[in-house]
């Protein structure tokens, strides 16, 4: 069964979408089959992968491929249709074999309130009992259809009922962050939020109504892989002093507040598993990724990660091309190492 990893923070602007795309591409380039899930109604991942620029491109896609999105996959459950949820035919990502996109839909947000009511009432109303398990069921059958090894879920920056459901029914999660005050606040906030979400999920897993539903609520308890700190300016290969201050603060909050909150909830891997990744403890930082600067525009233009851009796509010559090539190689090394860390942690977790 595919390993599902949620990339979650309710702080916006921390490159969740970009990271999901880059990590998924790198995993696929290493021989894994990967489904990218755009669970954000903003649909930034969908636009990035498919190269959509403007609403007209989205409109054409939804008209011609009306069943190929996350909302359409959930419709049978959320609109009480007399048919079962079926796997979505994902969109193959160009130039990357084994990588697929489950497109998002802005109207996914319409299911937010209904799911929230269902989760608060724990399925006590018969017409709502199938909803808490519908989303994880859709992702499971879609992953199975595409023989996926990994499912990466790009989530919107909110504490919504959909995000609660996605996170608590995943196998693992990571917290992207940027070196600033608001990311520190987000980590502190999650230290309060996740225990509440865990308590709700625990009740749902033991609720006989939800367990006997058409789509039973799954018995999952997600494990924290670590943070991914990104979008800082480097100087001589290291973050500048101002950014390093916030990186140190983030690492300290994770180690002394966030991780101790997760421990009694059993939302951590064993220490021996984390120790398989050199340097991960005690701060649980999977990677530090500098700002892409001008390379991000090229990445978006060609729907290709910065580390996979060709010389022609970089579009420069001489010393400028040489500098782009150096940066490209550095980002390749960073994401290759990040993916190695993820695969080591998730592989070792299978033996728990």
Short mmCIF file of C-alpha atoms in Angstrom, two decimals, residues 16-265:
data_model
loop_
_atom_site.label_atom_id
_atom_site.label_comp_id
_atom_site.label_asym_id
_atom_site.label_seq_id
_atom_site.Cartn_x
_atom_site.Cartn_y
_atom_site.Cartn_z
CA UNK A 16 4.28 23.64 0.32
CA UNK A 17 3.20 23.38 -3.31
CA UNK A 18 6.69 23.83 -4.74
CA UNK A 19 8.10 21.30 -2.28
CA UNK A 20 5.37 18.76 -3.06
CA UNK A 21 6.16 19.04 -6.76
CA UNK A 22 9.93 18.84 -6.33
CA UNK A 23 9.88 15.96 -3.84
CA UNK A 24 7.40 14.02 -5.97
CA UNK A 25 9.51 14.47 -9.11
CA UNK A 26 12.68 13.40 -7.32
CA UNK A 27 10.98 10.33 -5.84
CA UNK A 28 9.74 9.36 -9.31
CA UNK A 29 13.19 9.91 -10.81
CA UNK A 30 14.50 7.39 -8.26
CA UNK A 31 12.09 4.75 -9.55
CA UNK A 32 9.09 5.26 -7.25
CA UNK A 33 5.53 5.73 -8.48
CA UNK A 34 4.04 8.86 -6.96
CA UNK A 35 0.61 10.52 -6.89
CA UNK A 36 0.54 14.24 -6.13
CA UNK A 37 -2.77 15.28 -4.55
CA UNK A 38 -3.90 18.87 -4.87
CA UNK A 39 -6.15 19.22 -1.83
CA UNK A 40 -5.97 23.02 -1.83
CA UNK A 41 -8.99 24.74 -3.43
CA UNK A 42 -6.56 27.40 -4.68
CA UNK A 43 -5.32 24.69 -7.11
CA UNK A 44 -1.77 26.03 -7.28
CA UNK A 45 -0.28 22.56 -7.65
CA UNK A 46 -2.67 21.78 -10.50
CA UNK A 47 -1.74 25.00 -12.26
CA UNK A 48 1.97 24.40 -11.75
CA UNK A 49 1.98 20.81 -13.01
CA UNK A 50 -0.34 21.39 -15.96
CA UNK A 51 1.12 24.76 -16.90
CA UNK A 52 -2.21 26.54 -16.55
CA UNK A 53 -2.01 30.31 -16.71
CA UNK A 54 -5.32 32.00 -16.11
CA UNK A 55 -8.85 30.82 -15.47
CA UNK A 56 -9.56 29.95 -19.11
CA UNK A 57 -7.12 27.04 -19.01
CA UNK A 58 -8.76 25.66 -15.86
CA UNK A 59 -12.23 26.09 -17.32
CA UNK A 60 -11.33 24.09 -20.43
CA UNK A 61 -9.79 21.30 -18.34
CA UNK A 62 -12.81 20.99 -16.04
CA UNK A 63 -15.18 20.98 -19.02
CA UNK A 64 -13.32 18.31 -20.99
CA UNK A 65 -12.03 16.25 -18.03
CA UNK A 66 -14.87 16.71 -15.57
CA UNK A 67 -14.20 13.48 -13.64
CA UNK A 68 -10.45 13.98 -13.20
CA UNK A 69 -10.30 15.98 -9.97
CA UNK A 70 -10.54 15.43 -6.24
CA UNK A 71 -13.99 16.98 -5.86
CA UNK A 72 -15.50 14.81 -8.59
CA UNK A 73 -14.06 11.74 -6.88
CA UNK A 74 -15.81 12.63 -3.62
CA UNK A 75 -19.15 13.55 -5.17
CA UNK A 76 -20.86 10.14 -4.66
CA UNK A 77 -20.42 10.39 -0.89
CA UNK A 78 -20.92 14.11 -0.35
CA UNK A 79 -23.94 14.41 -2.62
CA UNK A 80 -25.50 11.07 -1.65
CA UNK A 81 -25.41 9.66 -5.15
CA UNK A 82 -26.41 5.98 -5.68
CA UNK A 83 -22.92 4.92 -6.73
CA UNK A 84 -19.66 4.13 -5.02
CA UNK A 85 -16.53 6.25 -4.91
CA UNK A 86 -14.13 5.13 -7.62
CA UNK A 87 -10.47 5.82 -8.27
CA UNK A 88 -9.74 8.98 -10.21
CA UNK A 89 -7.81 8.66 -13.47
CA UNK A 90 -4.89 10.91 -12.58
CA UNK A 91 -2.99 13.07 -15.06
CA UNK A 92 0.51 11.83 -15.94
CA UNK A 93 3.11 14.54 -15.36
CA UNK A 94 4.99 15.44 -18.51
CA UNK A 95 8.62 14.36 -18.79
CA UNK A 96 8.55 12.39 -15.52
CA UNK A 97 7.63 8.73 -15.74
CA UNK A 98 5.82 7.37 -12.71
CA UNK A 99 4.56 10.77 -11.50
CA UNK A 100 0.81 11.52 -11.53
CA UNK A 101 -1.42 14.41 -10.47
CA UNK A 102 -4.81 14.16 -8.81
CA UNK A 103 -6.01 17.67 -9.76
CA UNK A 104 -7.66 20.00 -7.31
CA UNK A 105 -10.94 21.88 -7.65
CA UNK A 106 -11.96 25.21 -6.17
CA UNK A 107 -15.38 23.77 -5.29
CA UNK A 108 -13.78 21.23 -2.96
CA UNK A 109 -14.23 24.00 -0.38
CA UNK A 110 -18.01 23.46 -0.64
CA UNK A 111 -17.59 20.14 1.17
CA UNK A 112 -15.84 21.81 4.08
CA UNK A 113 -18.90 22.59 6.17
CA UNK A 114 -20.60 19.24 5.55
CA UNK A 115 -17.48 17.32 6.53
CA UNK A 116 -17.04 19.48 9.61
CA UNK A 117 -20.60 18.72 10.74
CA UNK A 118 -20.12 15.00 10.09
CA UNK A 119 -16.91 14.93 12.09
CA UNK A 120 -18.38 16.85 15.01
CA UNK A 121 -21.44 14.60 15.14
CA UNK A 122 -19.28 11.49 14.71
CA UNK A 123 -21.62 10.04 12.12
CA UNK A 124 -24.68 10.02 14.35
CA UNK A 125 -26.76 11.21 11.40
CA UNK A 126 -27.01 8.34 8.94
CA UNK A 127 -26.56 10.47 5.83
CA UNK A 128 -23.26 11.82 7.22
CA UNK A 129 -21.65 8.64 8.51
CA UNK A 130 -19.82 7.91 5.25
CA UNK A 131 -18.12 11.29 4.99
CA UNK A 132 -15.19 11.06 7.47
CA UNK A 133 -13.88 7.96 5.70
CA UNK A 134 -14.63 9.09 2.13
CA UNK A 135 -11.56 11.22 1.52
CA UNK A 136 -8.97 8.67 2.71
CA UNK A 137 -10.85 5.96 0.79
CA UNK A 138 -10.66 8.00 -2.42
CA UNK A 139 -6.93 8.54 -2.00
CA UNK A 140 -6.35 4.86 -1.23
CA UNK A 141 -8.20 3.52 -4.28
CA UNK A 142 -6.64 6.15 -6.53
CA UNK A 143 -3.16 5.23 -5.28
CA UNK A 144 -3.92 1.56 -5.85
CA UNK A 145 -5.14 2.23 -9.40
CA UNK A 146 -1.81 3.87 -10.23
CA UNK A 147 0.31 1.35 -8.27
CA UNK A 148 1.71 4.24 -6.26
CA UNK A 149 4.47 3.87 -3.72
CA UNK A 150 3.93 7.37 -2.32
CA UNK A 151 1.03 9.81 -2.16
CA UNK A 152 2.03 13.40 -1.42
CA UNK A 153 -0.81 15.64 -0.25
CA UNK A 154 -0.53 19.39 -0.78
CA UNK A 155 -2.83 21.05 1.74
CA UNK A 156 -4.10 24.61 2.09
CA UNK A 157 -2.87 26.83 4.94
CA UNK A 158 -5.83 26.52 7.31
CA UNK A 159 -7.15 24.55 10.27
CA UNK A 160 -10.09 23.29 8.27
CA UNK A 161 -12.05 20.07 8.69
CA UNK A 162 -10.65 18.78 5.39
CA UNK A 163 -7.10 19.38 6.59
CA UNK A 164 -7.91 17.72 9.90
CA UNK A 165 -9.18 14.69 8.02
CA UNK A 166 -6.28 14.58 5.57
CA UNK A 167 -3.60 14.88 8.22
CA UNK A 168 -5.05 12.44 10.72
CA UNK A 169 -5.61 9.75 8.06
CA UNK A 170 -2.11 10.03 6.56
CA UNK A 171 0.76 7.71 7.40
CA UNK A 172 3.29 10.51 7.85
CA UNK A 173 3.46 14.29 7.81
CA UNK A 174 6.04 17.01 7.47
CA UNK A 175 5.80 20.68 8.39
CA UNK A 176 7.24 23.08 5.80
CA UNK A 177 8.37 26.37 7.31
CA UNK A 178 10.16 29.56 6.42
CA UNK A 179 12.61 31.30 8.75
CA UNK A 180 10.34 33.98 10.16
CA UNK A 181 8.27 34.88 13.19
CA UNK A 182 4.99 33.57 11.78
CA UNK A 183 6.37 30.09 11.08
CA UNK A 184 7.51 29.96 14.69
CA UNK A 185 4.00 30.94 15.75
CA UNK A 186 2.57 28.23 13.50
CA UNK A 187 4.70 25.53 15.15
CA UNK A 188 3.59 26.76 18.56
CA UNK A 189 -0.04 26.76 17.40
CA UNK A 190 0.19 23.21 16.03
CA UNK A 191 1.40 22.10 19.45
CA UNK A 192 -2.08 23.01 20.67
CA UNK A 193 -4.10 22.01 17.61
CA UNK A 194 -2.74 18.51 16.94
CA UNK A 195 -3.66 17.08 20.36
CA UNK A 196 -7.28 18.12 19.69
CA UNK A 197 -7.21 16.58 16.23
CA UNK A 198 -5.68 13.42 17.64
CA UNK A 199 -8.39 13.17 20.31
CA UNK A 200 -11.09 13.51 17.65
CA UNK A 201 -9.44 10.87 15.44
CA UNK A 202 -9.14 8.48 18.36
CA UNK A 203 -12.87 8.77 19.00
CA UNK A 204 -13.63 8.29 15.30
CA UNK A 205 -11.53 5.12 15.15
CA UNK A 206 -13.53 3.61 18.03
CA UNK A 207 -16.94 4.81 16.87
CA UNK A 208 -18.98 1.75 15.72
CA UNK A 209 -21.11 3.90 13.38
CA UNK A 210 -18.08 5.24 11.52
CA UNK A 211 -16.47 1.81 11.45
CA UNK A 212 -19.54 0.20 9.89
CA UNK A 213 -19.95 2.94 7.29
CA UNK A 214 -19.56 2.29 3.56
CA UNK A 215 -16.21 4.06 3.86
CA UNK A 216 -14.93 3.20 7.34
CA UNK A 217 -12.79 5.78 9.07
CA UNK A 218 -9.25 4.30 8.86
CA UNK A 219 -7.13 3.22 11.80
CA UNK A 220 -4.22 5.61 11.20
CA UNK A 221 -2.01 7.70 13.47
CA UNK A 222 0.35 9.87 11.40
CA UNK A 223 4.03 10.03 12.30
CA UNK A 224 6.07 13.24 12.17
CA UNK A 225 8.95 13.02 9.71
CA UNK A 226 10.36 16.48 10.37
CA UNK A 227 10.35 20.07 9.17
CA UNK A 228 11.54 21.44 5.84
CA UNK A 229 12.91 24.96 6.25
CA UNK A 230 13.11 26.96 3.04
CA UNK A 231 13.05 30.38 1.37
CA UNK A 232 16.12 31.92 2.97
CA UNK A 233 18.88 33.95 1.34
CA UNK A 234 22.30 32.32 1.55
CA UNK A 235 25.72 33.89 1.76
CA UNK A 236 28.73 31.74 1.01
CA UNK A 237 26.57 28.65 1.15
CA UNK A 238 24.93 29.37 4.51
CA UNK A 239 21.89 31.38 5.61
CA UNK A 240 22.55 35.03 6.37
CA UNK A 241 22.66 36.00 10.03
CA UNK A 242 19.07 37.21 10.18
CA UNK A 243 17.69 34.06 8.62
CA UNK A 244 19.92 31.83 10.76
CA UNK A 245 18.43 33.40 13.88
CA UNK A 246 14.93 32.31 12.86
CA UNK A 247 16.13 28.88 11.74
CA UNK A 248 17.65 28.38 15.18
CA UNK A 249 14.43 29.55 16.83
CA UNK A 250 12.31 27.21 14.71
CA UNK A 251 14.56 24.26 15.50
CA UNK A 252 14.41 25.09 19.21
CA UNK A 253 10.59 25.30 19.25
CA UNK A 254 10.26 22.01 17.38
CA UNK A 255 12.67 20.21 19.71
CA UNK A 256 11.39 21.63 23.00
CA UNK A 257 7.68 22.22 22.37
CA UNK A 258 6.32 20.52 19.25
CA UNK A 259 8.01 17.11 19.51
CA UNK A 260 7.27 16.71 23.26
CA UNK A 261 3.61 17.39 22.42
CA UNK A 262 3.59 14.63 19.80
CA UNK A 263 5.34 12.01 21.94
CA UNK A 264 2.41 11.05 24.21
CA UNK A 265 0.13 10.97 21.16
#
